mmCIF file of C-alpha atoms in Angstrom:
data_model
loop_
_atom_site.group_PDB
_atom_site.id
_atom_site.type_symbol
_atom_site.label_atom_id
_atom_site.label_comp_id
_atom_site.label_asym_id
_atom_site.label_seq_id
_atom_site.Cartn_x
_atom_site.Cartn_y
_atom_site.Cartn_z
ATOM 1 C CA UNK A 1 51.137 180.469 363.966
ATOM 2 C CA UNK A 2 54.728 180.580 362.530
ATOM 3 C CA UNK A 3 57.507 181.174 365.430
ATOM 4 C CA UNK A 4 60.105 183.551 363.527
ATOM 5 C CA UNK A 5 62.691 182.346 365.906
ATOM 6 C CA UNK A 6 61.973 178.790 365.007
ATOM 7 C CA UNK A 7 61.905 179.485 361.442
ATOM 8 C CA UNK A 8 65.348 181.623 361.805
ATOM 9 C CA UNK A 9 66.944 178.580 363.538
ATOM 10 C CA UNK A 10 66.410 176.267 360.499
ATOM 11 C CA UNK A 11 67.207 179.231 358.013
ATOM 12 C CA UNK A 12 69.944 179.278 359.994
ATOM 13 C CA UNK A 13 71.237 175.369 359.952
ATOM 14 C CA UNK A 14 70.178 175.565 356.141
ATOM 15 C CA UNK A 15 73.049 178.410 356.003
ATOM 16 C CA UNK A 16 75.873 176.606 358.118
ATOM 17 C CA UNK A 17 75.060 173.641 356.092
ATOM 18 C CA UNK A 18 75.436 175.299 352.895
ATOM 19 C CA UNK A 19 79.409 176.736 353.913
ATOM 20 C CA UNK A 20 80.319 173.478 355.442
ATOM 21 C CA UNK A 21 79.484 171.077 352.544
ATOM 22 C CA UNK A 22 81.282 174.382 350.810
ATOM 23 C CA UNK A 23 78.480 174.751 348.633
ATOM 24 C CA UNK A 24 80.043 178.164 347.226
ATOM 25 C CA UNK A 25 83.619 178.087 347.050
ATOM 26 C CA UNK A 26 83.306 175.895 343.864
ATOM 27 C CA UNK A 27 80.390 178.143 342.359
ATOM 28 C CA UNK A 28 82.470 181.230 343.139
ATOM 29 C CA UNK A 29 85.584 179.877 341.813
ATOM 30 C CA UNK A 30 84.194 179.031 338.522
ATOM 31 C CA UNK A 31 82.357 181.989 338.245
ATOM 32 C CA UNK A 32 85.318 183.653 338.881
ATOM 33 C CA UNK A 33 87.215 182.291 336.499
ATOM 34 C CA UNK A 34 84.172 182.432 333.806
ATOM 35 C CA UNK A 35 83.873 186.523 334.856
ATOM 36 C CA UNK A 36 87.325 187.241 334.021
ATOM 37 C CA UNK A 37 86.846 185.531 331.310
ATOM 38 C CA UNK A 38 84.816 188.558 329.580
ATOM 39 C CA UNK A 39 88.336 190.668 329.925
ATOM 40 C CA UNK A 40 89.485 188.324 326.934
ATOM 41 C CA UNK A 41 85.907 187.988 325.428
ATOM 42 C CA UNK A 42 85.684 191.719 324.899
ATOM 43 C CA UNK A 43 88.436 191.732 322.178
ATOM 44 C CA UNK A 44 86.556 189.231 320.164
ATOM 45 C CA UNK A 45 83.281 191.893 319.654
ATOM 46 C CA UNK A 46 83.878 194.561 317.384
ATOM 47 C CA UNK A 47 80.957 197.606 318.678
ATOM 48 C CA UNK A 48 78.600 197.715 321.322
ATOM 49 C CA UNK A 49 81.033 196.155 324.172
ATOM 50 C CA UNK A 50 79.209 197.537 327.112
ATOM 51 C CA UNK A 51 76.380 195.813 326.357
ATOM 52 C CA UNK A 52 78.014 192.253 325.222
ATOM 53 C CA UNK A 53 80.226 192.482 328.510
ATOM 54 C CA UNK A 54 77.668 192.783 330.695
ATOM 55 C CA UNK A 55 75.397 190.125 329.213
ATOM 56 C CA UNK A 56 78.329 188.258 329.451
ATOM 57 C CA UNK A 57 78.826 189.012 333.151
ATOM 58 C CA UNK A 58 75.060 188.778 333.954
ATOM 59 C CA UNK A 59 74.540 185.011 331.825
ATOM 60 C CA UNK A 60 77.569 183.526 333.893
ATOM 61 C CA UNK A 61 76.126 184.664 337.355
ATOM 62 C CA UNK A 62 72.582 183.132 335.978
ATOM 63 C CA UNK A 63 74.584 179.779 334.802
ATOM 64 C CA UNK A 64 76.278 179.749 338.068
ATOM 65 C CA UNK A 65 72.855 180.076 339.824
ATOM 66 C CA UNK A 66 71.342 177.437 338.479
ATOM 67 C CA UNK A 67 74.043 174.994 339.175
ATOM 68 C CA UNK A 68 73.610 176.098 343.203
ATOM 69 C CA UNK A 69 69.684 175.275 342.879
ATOM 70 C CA UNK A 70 69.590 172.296 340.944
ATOM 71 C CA UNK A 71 72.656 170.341 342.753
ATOM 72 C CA UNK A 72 72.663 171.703 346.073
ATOM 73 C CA UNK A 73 69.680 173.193 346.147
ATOM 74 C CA UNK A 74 67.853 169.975 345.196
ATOM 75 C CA UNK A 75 70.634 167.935 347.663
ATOM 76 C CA UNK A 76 69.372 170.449 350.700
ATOM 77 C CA UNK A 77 65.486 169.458 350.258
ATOM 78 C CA UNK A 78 65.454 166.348 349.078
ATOM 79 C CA UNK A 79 68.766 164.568 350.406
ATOM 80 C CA UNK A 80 68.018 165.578 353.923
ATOM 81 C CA UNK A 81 64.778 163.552 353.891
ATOM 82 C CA UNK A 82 66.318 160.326 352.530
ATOM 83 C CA UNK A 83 69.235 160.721 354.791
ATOM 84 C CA UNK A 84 66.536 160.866 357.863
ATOM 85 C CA UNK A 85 67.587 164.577 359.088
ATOM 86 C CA UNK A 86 64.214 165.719 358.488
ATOM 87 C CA UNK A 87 63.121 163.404 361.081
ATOM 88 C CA UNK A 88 65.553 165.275 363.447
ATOM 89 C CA UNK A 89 64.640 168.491 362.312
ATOM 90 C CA UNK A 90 60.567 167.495 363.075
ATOM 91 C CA UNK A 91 61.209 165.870 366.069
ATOM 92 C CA UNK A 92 62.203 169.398 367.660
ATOM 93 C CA UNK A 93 58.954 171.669 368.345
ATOM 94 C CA UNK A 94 58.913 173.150 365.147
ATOM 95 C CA UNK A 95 56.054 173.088 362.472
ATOM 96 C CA UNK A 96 56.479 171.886 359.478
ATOM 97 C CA UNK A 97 55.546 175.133 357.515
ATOM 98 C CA UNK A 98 58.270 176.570 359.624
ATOM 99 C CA UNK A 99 60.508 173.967 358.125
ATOM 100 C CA UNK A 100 59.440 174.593 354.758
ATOM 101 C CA UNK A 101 59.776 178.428 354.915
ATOM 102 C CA UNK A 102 63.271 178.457 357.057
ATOM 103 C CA UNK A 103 65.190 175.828 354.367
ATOM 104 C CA UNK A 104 63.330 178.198 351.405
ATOM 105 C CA UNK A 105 64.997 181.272 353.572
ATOM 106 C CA UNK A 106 68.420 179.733 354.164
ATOM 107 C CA UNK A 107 68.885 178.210 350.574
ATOM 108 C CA UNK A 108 67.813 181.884 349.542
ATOM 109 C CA UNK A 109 70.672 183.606 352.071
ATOM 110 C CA UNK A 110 73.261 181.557 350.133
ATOM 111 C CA UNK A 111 72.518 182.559 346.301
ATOM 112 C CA UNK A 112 71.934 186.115 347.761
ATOM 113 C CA UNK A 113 75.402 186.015 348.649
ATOM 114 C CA UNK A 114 76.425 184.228 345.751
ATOM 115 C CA UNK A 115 74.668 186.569 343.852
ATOM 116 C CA UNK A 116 76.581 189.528 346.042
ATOM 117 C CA UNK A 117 79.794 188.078 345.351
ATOM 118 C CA UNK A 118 79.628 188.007 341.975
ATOM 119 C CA UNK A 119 78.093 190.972 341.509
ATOM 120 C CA UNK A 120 80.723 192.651 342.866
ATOM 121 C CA UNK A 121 83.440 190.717 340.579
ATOM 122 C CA UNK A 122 81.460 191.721 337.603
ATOM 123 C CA UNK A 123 81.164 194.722 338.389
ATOM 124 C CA UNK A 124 84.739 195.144 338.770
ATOM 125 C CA UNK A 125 85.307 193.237 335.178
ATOM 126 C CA UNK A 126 82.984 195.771 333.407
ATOM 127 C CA UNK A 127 84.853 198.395 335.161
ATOM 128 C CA UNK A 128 88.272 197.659 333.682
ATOM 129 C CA UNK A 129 87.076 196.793 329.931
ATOM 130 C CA UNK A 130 85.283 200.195 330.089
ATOM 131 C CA UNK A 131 88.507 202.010 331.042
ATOM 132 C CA UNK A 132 90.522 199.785 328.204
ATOM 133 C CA UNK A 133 87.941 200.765 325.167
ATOM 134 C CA UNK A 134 87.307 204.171 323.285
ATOM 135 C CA UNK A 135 83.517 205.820 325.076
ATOM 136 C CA UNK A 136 82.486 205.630 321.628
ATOM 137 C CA UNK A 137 82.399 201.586 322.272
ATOM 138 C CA UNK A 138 81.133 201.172 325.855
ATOM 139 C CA UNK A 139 79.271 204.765 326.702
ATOM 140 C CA UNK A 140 77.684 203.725 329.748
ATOM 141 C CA UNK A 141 77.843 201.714 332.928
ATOM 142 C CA UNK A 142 75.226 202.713 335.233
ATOM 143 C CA UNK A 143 75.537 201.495 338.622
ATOM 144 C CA UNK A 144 72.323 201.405 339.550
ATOM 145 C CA UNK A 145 71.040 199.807 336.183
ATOM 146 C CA UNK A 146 73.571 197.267 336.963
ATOM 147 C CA UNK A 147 72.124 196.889 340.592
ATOM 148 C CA UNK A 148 68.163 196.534 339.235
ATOM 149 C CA UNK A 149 69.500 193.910 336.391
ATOM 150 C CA UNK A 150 71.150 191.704 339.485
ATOM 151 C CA UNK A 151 68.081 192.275 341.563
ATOM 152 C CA UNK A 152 65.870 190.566 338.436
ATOM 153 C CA UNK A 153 68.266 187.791 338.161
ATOM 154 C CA UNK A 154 68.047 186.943 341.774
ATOM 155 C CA UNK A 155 64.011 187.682 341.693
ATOM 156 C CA UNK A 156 63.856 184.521 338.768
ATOM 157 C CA UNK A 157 66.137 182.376 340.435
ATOM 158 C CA UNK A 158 63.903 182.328 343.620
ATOM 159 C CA UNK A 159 61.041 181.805 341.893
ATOM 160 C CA UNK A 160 63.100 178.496 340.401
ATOM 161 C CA UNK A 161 63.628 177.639 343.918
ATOM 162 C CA UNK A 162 60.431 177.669 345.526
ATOM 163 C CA UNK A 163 59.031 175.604 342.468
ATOM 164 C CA UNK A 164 61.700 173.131 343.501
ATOM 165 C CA UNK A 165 60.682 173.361 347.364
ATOM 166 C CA UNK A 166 57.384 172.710 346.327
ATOM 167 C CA UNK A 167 58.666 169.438 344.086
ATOM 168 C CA UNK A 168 60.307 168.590 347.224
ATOM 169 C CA UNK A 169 57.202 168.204 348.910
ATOM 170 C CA UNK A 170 55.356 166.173 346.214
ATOM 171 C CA UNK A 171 57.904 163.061 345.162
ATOM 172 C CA UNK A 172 60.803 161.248 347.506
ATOM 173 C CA UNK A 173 64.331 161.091 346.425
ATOM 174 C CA UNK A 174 66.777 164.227 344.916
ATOM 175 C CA UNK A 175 66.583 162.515 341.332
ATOM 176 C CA UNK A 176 62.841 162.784 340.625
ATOM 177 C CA UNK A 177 63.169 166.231 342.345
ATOM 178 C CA UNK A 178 65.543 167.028 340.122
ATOM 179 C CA UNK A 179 64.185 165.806 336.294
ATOM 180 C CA UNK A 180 61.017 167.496 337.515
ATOM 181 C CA UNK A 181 62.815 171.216 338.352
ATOM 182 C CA UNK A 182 64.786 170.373 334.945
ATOM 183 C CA UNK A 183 61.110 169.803 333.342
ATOM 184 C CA UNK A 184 59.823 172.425 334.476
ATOM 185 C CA UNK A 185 62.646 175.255 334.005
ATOM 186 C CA UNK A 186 62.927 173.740 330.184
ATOM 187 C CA UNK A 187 59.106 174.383 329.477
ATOM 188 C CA UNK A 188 59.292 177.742 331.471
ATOM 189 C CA UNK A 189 61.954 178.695 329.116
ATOM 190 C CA UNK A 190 60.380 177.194 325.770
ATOM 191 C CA UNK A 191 57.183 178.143 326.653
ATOM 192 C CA UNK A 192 57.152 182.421 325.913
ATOM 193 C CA UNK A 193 58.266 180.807 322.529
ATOM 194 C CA UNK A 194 55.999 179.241 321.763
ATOM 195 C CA UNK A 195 53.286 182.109 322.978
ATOM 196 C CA UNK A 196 54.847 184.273 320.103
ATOM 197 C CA UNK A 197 54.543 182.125 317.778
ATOM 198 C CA UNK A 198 50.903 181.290 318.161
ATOM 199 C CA UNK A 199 49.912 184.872 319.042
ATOM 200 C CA UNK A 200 51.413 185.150 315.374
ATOM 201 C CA UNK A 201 49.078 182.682 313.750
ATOM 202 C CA UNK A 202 46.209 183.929 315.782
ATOM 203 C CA UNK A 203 46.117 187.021 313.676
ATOM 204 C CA UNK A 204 45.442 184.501 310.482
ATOM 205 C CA UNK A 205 43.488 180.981 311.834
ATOM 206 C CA UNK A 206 40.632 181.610 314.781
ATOM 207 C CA UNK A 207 41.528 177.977 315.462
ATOM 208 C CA UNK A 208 44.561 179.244 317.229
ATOM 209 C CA UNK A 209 42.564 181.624 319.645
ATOM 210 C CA UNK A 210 41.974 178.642 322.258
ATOM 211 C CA UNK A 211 45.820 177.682 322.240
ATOM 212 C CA UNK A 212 46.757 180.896 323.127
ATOM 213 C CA UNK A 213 44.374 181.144 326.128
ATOM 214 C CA UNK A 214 45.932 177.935 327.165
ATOM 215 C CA UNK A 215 49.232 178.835 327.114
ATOM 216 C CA UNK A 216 48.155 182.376 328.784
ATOM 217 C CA UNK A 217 47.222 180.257 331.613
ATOM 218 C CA UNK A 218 49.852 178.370 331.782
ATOM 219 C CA UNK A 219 51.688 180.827 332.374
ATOM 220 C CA UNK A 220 50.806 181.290 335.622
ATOM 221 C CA UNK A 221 52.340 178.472 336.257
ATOM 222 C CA UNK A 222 55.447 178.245 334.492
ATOM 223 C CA UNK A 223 56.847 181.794 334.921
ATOM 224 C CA UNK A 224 58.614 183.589 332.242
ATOM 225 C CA UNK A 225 61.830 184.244 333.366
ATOM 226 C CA UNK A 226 62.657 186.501 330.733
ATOM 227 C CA UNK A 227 59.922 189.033 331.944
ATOM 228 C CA UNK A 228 63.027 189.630 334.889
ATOM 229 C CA UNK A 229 65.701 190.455 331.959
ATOM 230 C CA UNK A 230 66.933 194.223 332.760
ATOM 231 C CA UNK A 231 70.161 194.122 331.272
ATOM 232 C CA UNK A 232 69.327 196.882 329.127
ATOM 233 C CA UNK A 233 69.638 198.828 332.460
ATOM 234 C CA UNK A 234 72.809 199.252 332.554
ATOM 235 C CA UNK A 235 73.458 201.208 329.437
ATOM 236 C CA UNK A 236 70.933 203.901 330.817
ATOM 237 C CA UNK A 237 72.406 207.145 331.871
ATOM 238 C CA UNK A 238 69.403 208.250 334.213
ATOM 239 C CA UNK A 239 68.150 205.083 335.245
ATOM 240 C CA UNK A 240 65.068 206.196 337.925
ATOM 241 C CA UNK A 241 64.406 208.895 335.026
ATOM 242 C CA UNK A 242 63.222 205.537 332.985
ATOM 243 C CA UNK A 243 59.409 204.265 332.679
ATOM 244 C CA UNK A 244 59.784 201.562 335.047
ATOM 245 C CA UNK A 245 56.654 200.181 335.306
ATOM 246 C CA UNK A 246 57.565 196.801 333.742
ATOM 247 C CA UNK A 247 60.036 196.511 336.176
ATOM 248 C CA UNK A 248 58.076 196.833 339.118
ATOM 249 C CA UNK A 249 55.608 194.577 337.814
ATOM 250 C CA UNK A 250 57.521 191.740 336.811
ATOM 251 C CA UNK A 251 58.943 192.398 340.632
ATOM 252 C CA UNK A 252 55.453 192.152 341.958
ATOM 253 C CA UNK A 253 54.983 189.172 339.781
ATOM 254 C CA UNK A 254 58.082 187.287 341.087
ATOM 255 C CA UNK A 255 57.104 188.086 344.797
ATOM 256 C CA UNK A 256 53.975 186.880 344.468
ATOM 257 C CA UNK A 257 54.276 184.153 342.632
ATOM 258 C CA UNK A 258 57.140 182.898 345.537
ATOM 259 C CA UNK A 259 54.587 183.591 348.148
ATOM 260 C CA UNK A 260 51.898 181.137 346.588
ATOM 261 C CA UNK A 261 54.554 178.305 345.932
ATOM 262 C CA UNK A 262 55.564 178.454 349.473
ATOM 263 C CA UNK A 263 52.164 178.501 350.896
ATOM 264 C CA UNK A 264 51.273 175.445 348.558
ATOM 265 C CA UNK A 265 54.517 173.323 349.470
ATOM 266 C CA UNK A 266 53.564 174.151 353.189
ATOM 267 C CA UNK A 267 49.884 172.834 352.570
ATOM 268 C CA UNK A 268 51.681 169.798 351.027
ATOM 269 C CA UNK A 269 54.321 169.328 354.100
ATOM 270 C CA UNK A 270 51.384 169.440 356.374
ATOM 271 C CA UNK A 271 49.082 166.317 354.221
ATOM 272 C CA UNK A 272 52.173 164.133 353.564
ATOM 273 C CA UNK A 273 53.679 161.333 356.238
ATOM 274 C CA UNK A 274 57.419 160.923 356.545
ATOM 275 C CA UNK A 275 57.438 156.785 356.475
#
């Protein structure tokens, strides 16, 4: 049975940790500096500057993101194991799924405010292009659009994470921890890519037909991040008005999808010795 104090203690230490080694501030101040960036980016576009800008805005928070996961993210799971303070962590009467799902919940608290941060700064960028261009050029900036489209980002980047919590658990050492999340982000990216163009050549050549099932499978595995794109949200007037059944299931998606890489890095945690 998992204690949620116990687990909230090590979400907790995961959290302190993250602020102390100042795991943000450098994030933040380069996204920073990246967001404001779009106020001189929007003069280069010539229509449509809503939507540019807040791709712009939205792609920066995502880089940003991925830096925290794959360098500290990676450092957090990996580096505390070769640096022994696993064995401190275990030594205290904790399990180790409780381990597993309070560094996954920590690591998590810190992009969410990451993610909060800069949210709020891009929010305020998009703000002041749309009151220094003609309506005609940036019509609409729905709050809540711009709310669901963060909410997606954040959904992908935890699924990123608890793939590399479960990596964690498999190999020793933050460098093969990291090529593998690389790996494995790089064929979740190229990989609805390459689904198109097969389901294209299906239509033609039978031959194709088994290739497609394969990749349909694999994509249960390597999640398509894409599926969790809702920029277009925030050019909607009327968001809730919207069909949003696509979002909902990609959310459903996401949150399961988290839940099964958790439980299989905590069957992993549980099999593997510490020597």
């Amino acid at each position: 049975m998992i204690s949620l104090v116990r687990t909230l203690a090590v979400c907790r230490l995961a959290v302190v940790d993250g602020l102390r080694r100042h795991a943000l501030k450098g994030l933040v101040a380069l996204a920073i500096a990246a967001e404001l960036g779009g106020l001189l980016f929007f003069d280069f576009i010539p229509r449509d500057i809503g939507r540019a800008s807040a791709d712009f805005i939205l792609s920066m928070a995502w880089i940003a993101g991925i830096v925290f996961i794959f360098f500290h993210g990676v450092n957090t799971l990996a580096w505390s194991e070769e640096k022994r303070v696993i064995y401190t962590v275990l030594a205290r009467p904790i399990s180790r799924d409780e381990y597993v799902i309070g560094t996954f919940a920590g690591l998590a608290a810190l992009l969410l405010l990451l993610n909060a941060i800069l949210a709020f700064l891009g929010y305020g960028t998009l703000l002041l292009i749309k009151g220094s261009v003609k309506s005609v050029y940036f019509p609409v900036l729905s709050t809540s659009g711009y709310l669901l489209a963060w909410l997606g980002l954040f959904a992908a980047e935890l699924m990123l994470l608890s793939a590399l919590v479960l990596f964690s658990g498999l190999v020793r050492g933050a460098f093969p921890v990291l090529l593998m999340g690389i790996a494995f982000y790089g064929i979740a990216s190229g990989l609805p890519v390459v689904r198109i163009a097969t389901a294209l050549r299906v239509q033609d050549e039978k031959t194709y037909a088994w290739i497609s099932e394969v990749l349909r499978v694999l994509a249960a595995v390597f999640p398509d991040f894409g599926r969790l794109d809702f920029k277009d949200f925030i050019g909607v007037q009327a968001v809730f008005q919207e069909d949003l059944t696509g979002f909902l299931v990609a959310l459903g998606l996401a949150v399961a999808y988290v839940t099964v890489m958790l439980l299989a890095a905590c069957a992993v945690y549980r099999k593997r010795d510490l020597l």
